[in-house]
Amino acid sequence: MLSTPVRSDPLEPAAHRSGLIDEIGEFWSQFFVQAFSPYRPELHYMRGPGPAWRAKHGRDAVRNAHNS
């Protein structure tokens, strides 16, 4: 009598189950990386005109823009 390995689903090969588990693990890994990303765009948001804008429009343009 030959002994065969016991599988939970005889129609699905063991290699495919392993690949599925790897895919699920990769999904959750990427999910947590993106869901809890340390990047916070509000910390990098530039408020107001920068030096290039001032060079093009002049320093007085900043005061005129706020007064109008």
mmCIF file of N, CA, C and O in Angstrom:
data_model
loop_
_atom_site.group_PDB
_atom_site.id
_atom_site.type_symbol
_atom_site.label_atom_id
_atom_site.label_comp_id
_atom_site.label_asym_id
_atom_site.label_seq_id
_atom_site.Cartn_x
_atom_site.Cartn_y
_atom_site.Cartn_z
ATOM 1 N N MET A 1 0.839 -1.185 0.000
ATOM 2 C CA MET A 1 0.000 0.000 0.000
ATOM 3 C C MET A 1 0.885 1.249 0.000
ATOM 4 O O MET A 1 1.774 1.382 0.817
ATOM 5 N N LEU A 2 0.614 2.172 -0.929
ATOM 6 C CA LEU A 2 1.383 3.399 -1.042
ATOM 7 C C LEU A 2 0.764 4.480 -0.178
ATOM 8 O O LEU A 2 -0.451 4.621 -0.107
ATOM 9 N N SER A 3 1.620 5.269 0.452
ATOM 10 C CA SER A 3 1.154 6.369 1.282
ATOM 11 C C SER A 3 1.225 7.669 0.480
ATOM 12 O O SER A 3 2.233 7.970 -0.141
ATOM 13 N N THR A 4 0.155 8.427 0.474
ATOM 14 C CA THR A 4 0.142 9.713 -0.212
ATOM 15 C C THR A 4 0.050 10.820 0.819
ATOM 16 O O THR A 4 -0.564 10.645 1.874
ATOM 17 N N PRO A 5 0.658 11.968 0.533
ATOM 18 C CA PRO A 5 0.575 13.078 1.489
ATOM 19 C C PRO A 5 -0.861 13.572 1.625
ATOM 20 O O PRO A 5 -1.615 13.591 0.650
ATOM 21 N N VAL A 6 -1.224 13.957 2.811
ATOM 22 C CA VAL A 6 -2.565 14.450 3.093
ATOM 23 C C VAL A 6 -2.587 15.949 2.792
ATOM 24 O O VAL A 6 -1.760 16.702 3.272
ATOM 25 N N ARG A 7 -3.555 16.364 1.970
ATOM 26 C CA ARG A 7 -3.712 17.778 1.630
ATOM 27 C C ARG A 7 -5.110 18.223 2.014
ATOM 28 O O ARG A 7 -6.052 17.444 1.993
ATOM 29 N N SER A 8 -5.246 19.514 2.334
ATOM 30 C CA SER A 8 -6.560 20.020 2.721
ATOM 31 C C SER A 8 -7.518 20.053 1.535
ATOM 32 O O SER A 8 -8.700 19.831 1.686
ATOM 33 N N ASP A 9 -7.017 20.338 0.347
ATOM 34 C CA ASP A 9 -7.838 20.371 -0.863
ATOM 35 C C ASP A 9 -7.130 19.548 -1.926
ATOM 36 O O ASP A 9 -6.144 19.994 -2.495
ATOM 37 N N PRO A 10 -7.607 18.361 -2.204
ATOM 38 C CA PRO A 10 -6.899 17.499 -3.151
ATOM 39 C C PRO A 10 -6.882 18.033 -4.584
ATOM 40 O O PRO A 10 -6.064 17.630 -5.384
ATOM 41 N N LEU A 11 -7.759 18.978 -4.923
ATOM 42 C CA LEU A 11 -7.802 19.503 -6.278
ATOM 43 C C LEU A 11 -6.800 20.640 -6.503
ATOM 44 O O LEU A 11 -6.523 21.008 -7.629
ATOM 45 N N GLU A 12 -6.265 21.194 -5.421
ATOM 46 C CA GLU A 12 -5.356 22.327 -5.536
ATOM 47 C C GLU A 12 -3.939 21.880 -5.200
ATOM 48 O O GLU A 12 -3.696 21.361 -4.114
ATOM 49 N N PRO A 13 -2.978 22.058 -6.101
ATOM 50 C CA PRO A 13 -1.606 21.626 -5.816
ATOM 51 C C PRO A 13 -0.981 22.435 -4.681
ATOM 52 O O PRO A 13 -1.319 23.592 -4.462
ATOM 53 N N ALA A 14 -0.060 21.822 -3.964
ATOM 54 C CA ALA A 14 0.593 22.470 -2.825
ATOM 55 C C ALA A 14 1.362 23.710 -3.256
ATOM 56 O O ALA A 14 1.402 24.705 -2.547
ATOM 57 N N ALA A 15 1.975 23.692 -4.438
ATOM 58 C CA ALA A 15 2.738 24.844 -4.916
ATOM 59 C C ALA A 15 1.827 26.054 -5.116
ATOM 60 O O ALA A 15 2.203 27.184 -4.835
ATOM 61 N N HIS A 16 0.620 25.819 -5.598
ATOM 62 C CA HIS A 16 -0.320 26.926 -5.809
ATOM 63 C C HIS A 16 -0.762 27.513 -4.473
ATOM 64 O O HIS A 16 -0.876 28.719 -4.337
ATOM 65 N N ARG A 17 -1.018 26.682 -3.486
ATOM 66 C CA ARG A 17 -1.401 27.182 -2.162
ATOM 67 C C ARG A 17 -0.288 28.026 -1.580
ATOM 68 O O ARG A 17 -0.529 29.079 -1.009
ATOM 69 N N SER A 18 0.949 27.586 -1.734
ATOM 70 C CA SER A 18 2.081 28.338 -1.225
ATOM 71 C C SER A 18 2.174 29.691 -1.914
ATOM 72 O O SER A 18 2.433 30.705 -1.284
ATOM 73 N N GLY A 19 1.976 29.714 -3.228
ATOM 74 C CA GLY A 19 1.989 30.970 -3.970
ATOM 75 C C GLY A 19 0.878 31.902 -3.531
ATOM 76 O O GLY A 19 1.068 33.111 -3.434
ATOM 77 N N LEU A 20 -0.281 31.351 -3.247
ATOM 78 C CA LEU A 20 -1.407 32.142 -2.778
ATOM 79 C C LEU A 20 -1.088 32.764 -1.420
ATOM 80 O O LEU A 20 -1.359 33.942 -1.193
ATOM 81 N N ILE A 21 -0.507 31.995 -0.547
ATOM 82 C CA ILE A 21 -0.134 32.509 0.778
ATOM 83 C C ILE A 21 0.897 33.620 0.634
ATOM 84 O O ILE A 21 0.819 34.647 1.304
ATOM 85 N N ASP A 22 1.863 33.427 -0.273
ATOM 86 C CA ASP A 22 2.857 34.470 -0.520
ATOM 87 C C ASP A 22 2.204 35.742 -1.058
ATOM 88 O O ASP A 22 2.567 36.852 -0.661
ATOM 89 N N GLU A 23 1.238 35.599 -1.961
ATOM 90 C CA GLU A 23 0.541 36.759 -2.519
ATOM 91 C C GLU A 23 -0.246 37.499 -1.444
ATOM 92 O O GLU A 23 -0.266 38.728 -1.409
ATOM 93 N N ILE A 24 -0.909 36.751 -0.576
ATOM 94 C CA ILE A 24 -1.673 37.377 0.513
ATOM 95 C C ILE A 24 -0.724 38.126 1.444
ATOM 96 O O ILE A 24 -0.995 39.258 1.842
ATOM 97 N N GLY A 25 0.388 37.496 1.769
ATOM 98 C CA GLY A 25 1.379 38.153 2.624
ATOM 99 C C GLY A 25 1.933 39.412 1.989
ATOM 100 O O GLY A 25 2.103 40.447 2.653
ATOM 101 N N GLU A 26 2.218 39.367 0.692
ATOM 102 C CA GLU A 26 2.724 40.538 -0.024
ATOM 103 C C GLU A 26 1.676 41.647 -0.064
ATOM 104 O O GLU A 26 1.999 42.824 0.107
ATOM 105 N N PHE A 27 0.409 41.285 -0.255
ATOM 106 C CA PHE A 27 -0.666 42.275 -0.260
ATOM 107 C C PHE A 27 -0.716 43.020 1.069
ATOM 108 O O PHE A 27 -0.748 44.247 1.104
ATOM 109 N N TRP A 28 -0.723 42.275 2.174
ATOM 110 C CA TRP A 28 -0.816 42.916 3.490
ATOM 111 C C TRP A 28 0.428 43.737 3.797
ATOM 112 O O TRP A 28 0.341 44.802 4.415
ATOM 113 N N SER A 29 1.566 43.269 3.346
ATOM 114 C CA SER A 29 2.796 44.031 3.544
ATOM 115 C C SER A 29 2.709 45.381 2.838
ATOM 116 O O SER A 29 2.994 46.426 3.428
ATOM 117 N N GLN A 30 2.305 45.374 1.575
ATOM 118 C CA GLN A 30 2.169 46.616 0.821
ATOM 119 C C GLN A 30 1.052 47.496 1.389
ATOM 120 O O GLN A 30 1.166 48.722 1.408
ATOM 121 N N PHE A 31 -0.022 46.876 1.858
ATOM 122 C CA PHE A 31 -1.124 47.631 2.446
ATOM 123 C C PHE A 31 -0.649 48.437 3.648
ATOM 124 O O PHE A 31 -0.921 49.631 3.759
ATOM 125 N N PHE A 32 0.095 47.798 4.553
ATOM 126 C CA PHE A 32 0.556 48.496 5.749
ATOM 127 C C PHE A 32 1.596 49.559 5.420
ATOM 128 O O PHE A 32 1.624 50.617 6.047
ATOM 129 N N VAL A 33 2.421 49.318 4.423
ATOM 130 C CA VAL A 33 3.403 50.324 4.017
ATOM 131 C C VAL A 33 2.690 51.572 3.513
ATOM 132 O O VAL A 33 3.049 52.699 3.868
ATOM 133 N N GLN A 34 1.659 51.389 2.688
ATOM 134 C CA GLN A 34 0.952 52.537 2.121
ATOM 135 C C GLN A 34 -0.037 53.165 3.100
ATOM 136 O O GLN A 34 -0.217 54.378 3.105
ATOM 137 N N ALA A 35 -0.677 52.361 3.932
ATOM 138 C CA ALA A 35 -1.673 52.889 4.866
ATOM 139 C C ALA A 35 -1.026 53.698 5.984
ATOM 140 O O ALA A 35 -1.606 54.672 6.465
ATOM 141 N N PHE A 36 0.147 53.306 6.395
ATOM 142 C CA PHE A 36 0.814 53.974 7.506
ATOM 143 C C PHE A 36 2.131 54.604 7.052
ATOM 144 O O PHE A 36 3.127 54.570 7.753
ATOM 145 N N SER A 37 2.097 55.198 5.873
ATOM 146 C CA SER A 37 3.277 55.834 5.299
ATOM 147 C C SER A 37 3.682 57.037 6.136
ATOM 148 O O SER A 37 2.836 57.819 6.579
ATOM 149 N N PRO A 38 4.980 57.211 6.359
ATOM 150 C CA PRO A 38 5.423 58.360 7.143
ATOM 151 C C PRO A 38 5.374 59.669 6.355
ATOM 152 O O PRO A 38 5.583 60.729 6.919
ATOM 153 N N TYR A 39 5.097 59.626 5.056
ATOM 154 C CA TYR A 39 5.038 60.845 4.251
ATOM 155 C C TYR A 39 3.785 61.629 4.594
ATOM 156 O O TYR A 39 2.679 61.118 4.548
ATOM 157 N N ARG A 40 3.974 62.863 4.966
ATOM 158 C CA ARG A 40 2.846 63.742 5.279
ATOM 159 C C ARG A 40 2.960 64.979 4.422
ATOM 160 O O ARG A 40 3.769 65.864 4.698
ATOM 161 N N PRO A 41 2.177 65.065 3.344
ATOM 162 C CA PRO A 41 2.338 66.176 2.398
ATOM 163 C C PRO A 41 2.115 67.551 3.020
ATOM 164 O O PRO A 41 2.681 68.526 2.566
ATOM 165 N N GLU A 42 1.314 67.639 4.063
ATOM 166 C CA GLU A 42 1.076 68.958 4.663
ATOM 167 C C GLU A 42 2.353 69.539 5.273
ATOM 168 O O GLU A 42 2.482 70.752 5.432
ATOM 169 N N LEU A 43 3.323 68.689 5.596
ATOM 170 C CA LEU A 43 4.593 69.185 6.123
ATOM 171 C C LEU A 43 5.472 69.768 5.025
ATOM 172 O O LEU A 43 6.404 70.521 5.315
ATOM 173 N N HIS A 44 5.202 69.413 3.776
ATOM 174 C CA HIS A 44 6.019 69.861 2.661
ATOM 175 C C HIS A 44 5.305 70.903 1.800
ATOM 176 O O HIS A 44 5.856 71.347 0.815
ATOM 177 N N TYR A 45 4.117 71.274 2.190
ATOM 178 C CA TYR A 45 3.334 72.216 1.391
ATOM 179 C C TYR A 45 3.945 73.603 1.519
ATOM 180 O O TYR A 45 4.174 74.097 2.615
ATOM 181 N N MET A 46 4.216 74.234 0.393
ATOM 182 C CA MET A 46 4.792 75.569 0.414
ATOM 183 C C MET A 46 3.680 76.587 0.549
ATOM 184 O O MET A 46 2.787 76.661 -0.298
ATOM 185 N N ARG A 47 3.737 77.367 1.572
ATOM 186 C CA ARG A 47 2.710 78.374 1.816
ATOM 187 C C ARG A 47 3.201 79.719 1.290
ATOM 188 O O ARG A 47 4.221 80.221 1.739
ATOM 189 N N GLY A 48 2.461 80.291 0.371
ATOM 190 C CA GLY A 48 2.803 81.605 -0.146
ATOM 191 C C GLY A 48 3.827 81.559 -1.260
ATOM 192 O O GLY A 48 4.385 80.520 -1.578
ATOM 193 N N PRO A 49 4.064 82.709 -1.854
ATOM 194 C CA PRO A 49 5.015 82.781 -2.960
ATOM 195 C C PRO A 49 6.449 82.579 -2.475
ATOM 196 O O PRO A 49 6.813 83.005 -1.386
ATOM 197 N N GLY A 50 7.236 81.959 -3.315
ATOM 198 C CA GLY A 50 8.625 81.683 -2.970
ATOM 199 C C GLY A 50 9.585 82.683 -3.583
ATOM 200 O O GLY A 50 9.176 83.691 -4.164
ATOM 201 N N PRO A 51 10.864 82.422 -3.448
ATOM 202 C CA PRO A 51 11.873 83.364 -3.932
ATOM 203 C C PRO A 51 11.850 83.567 -5.449
ATOM 204 O O PRO A 51 12.125 84.675 -5.926
ATOM 205 N N ALA A 52 11.501 82.544 -6.222
ATOM 206 C CA ALA A 52 11.444 82.707 -7.679
ATOM 207 C C ALA A 52 10.307 83.656 -8.058
ATOM 208 O O ALA A 52 10.447 84.503 -8.945
ATOM 209 N N TRP A 53 9.190 83.551 -7.374
ATOM 210 C CA TRP A 53 8.057 84.441 -7.646
ATOM 211 C C TRP A 53 8.420 85.876 -7.286
ATOM 212 O O TRP A 53 8.127 86.813 -8.023
ATOM 213 N N ARG A 54 9.094 86.052 -6.143
ATOM 214 C CA ARG A 54 9.507 87.395 -5.723
ATOM 215 C C ARG A 54 10.514 87.998 -6.696
ATOM 216 O O ARG A 54 10.468 89.192 -6.979
ATOM 217 N N ALA A 55 11.424 87.177 -7.208
ATOM 218 C CA ALA A 55 12.416 87.671 -8.165
ATOM 219 C C ALA A 55 11.729 88.130 -9.456
ATOM 220 O O ALA A 55 12.141 89.113 -10.070
ATOM 221 N N LYS A 56 10.679 87.443 -9.853
ATOM 222 C CA LYS A 56 9.993 87.791 -11.095
ATOM 223 C C LYS A 56 9.092 89.006 -10.917
ATOM 224 O O LYS A 56 9.019 89.877 -11.790
ATOM 225 N N HIS A 57 8.395 89.108 -9.789
ATOM 226 C CA HIS A 57 7.388 90.152 -9.600
ATOM 227 C C HIS A 57 7.859 91.306 -8.733
ATOM 228 O O HIS A 57 7.166 92.311 -8.626
ATOM 229 N N GLY A 58 8.963 91.176 -8.069
ATOM 230 C CA GLY A 58 9.462 92.238 -7.202
ATOM 231 C C GLY A 58 8.942 92.087 -5.787
ATOM 232 O O GLY A 58 7.918 91.467 -5.531
ATOM 233 N N ARG A 59 9.670 92.645 -4.865
ATOM 234 C CA ARG A 59 9.298 92.506 -3.449
ATOM 235 C C ARG A 59 8.005 93.255 -3.115
ATOM 236 O O ARG A 59 7.254 92.856 -2.250
ATOM 237 N N ASP A 60 7.733 94.342 -3.776
ATOM 238 C CA ASP A 60 6.512 95.107 -3.499
ATOM 239 C C ASP A 60 5.254 94.358 -3.936
ATOM 240 O O ASP A 60 4.172 94.620 -3.420
ATOM 241 N N ALA A 61 5.387 93.445 -4.874
ATOM 242 C CA ALA A 61 4.227 92.704 -5.364
ATOM 243 C C ALA A 61 3.612 91.844 -4.252
ATOM 244 O O ALA A 61 2.409 91.621 -4.245
ATOM 245 N N VAL A 62 4.415 91.392 -3.301
ATOM 246 C CA VAL A 62 3.892 90.582 -2.196
ATOM 247 C C VAL A 62 2.954 91.429 -1.354
ATOM 248 O O VAL A 62 1.842 91.011 -1.015
ATOM 249 N N ARG A 63 3.362 92.661 -1.034
ATOM 250 C CA ARG A 63 2.497 93.536 -0.221
ATOM 251 C C ARG A 63 1.237 93.917 -1.004
ATOM 252 O O ARG A 63 0.144 93.964 -0.439
ATOM 253 N N ASN A 64 1.384 94.185 -2.291
ATOM 254 C CA ASN A 64 0.225 94.553 -3.116
ATOM 255 C C ASN A 64 -0.751 93.391 -3.241
ATOM 256 O O ASN A 64 -1.955 93.588 -3.295
ATOM 257 N N ALA A 65 -0.252 92.162 -3.305
ATOM 258 C CA ALA A 65 -1.115 90.995 -3.423
ATOM 259 C C ALA A 65 -1.934 90.790 -2.148
ATOM 260 O O ALA A 65 -3.090 90.393 -2.208
ATOM 261 N N HIS A 66 -1.348 91.095 -0.986
ATOM 262 C CA HIS A 66 -2.072 90.920 0.281
ATOM 263 C C HIS A 66 -3.079 92.055 0.510
ATOM 264 O O HIS A 66 -4.098 91.870 1.166
ATOM 265 N N ASN A 67 -2.818 93.234 -0.017
ATOM 266 C CA ASN A 67 -3.696 94.382 0.206
ATOM 267 C C ASN A 67 -4.894 94.394 -0.742
ATOM 268 O O ASN A 67 -5.862 95.090 -0.497
ATOM 269 N N SER A 68 -4.859 93.691 -1.816
ATOM 270 C CA SER A 68 -5.986 93.734 -2.773
ATOM 271 C C SER A 68 -7.015 92.692 -2.489
ATOM 272 O O SER A 68 -7.028 91.915 -1.655
#
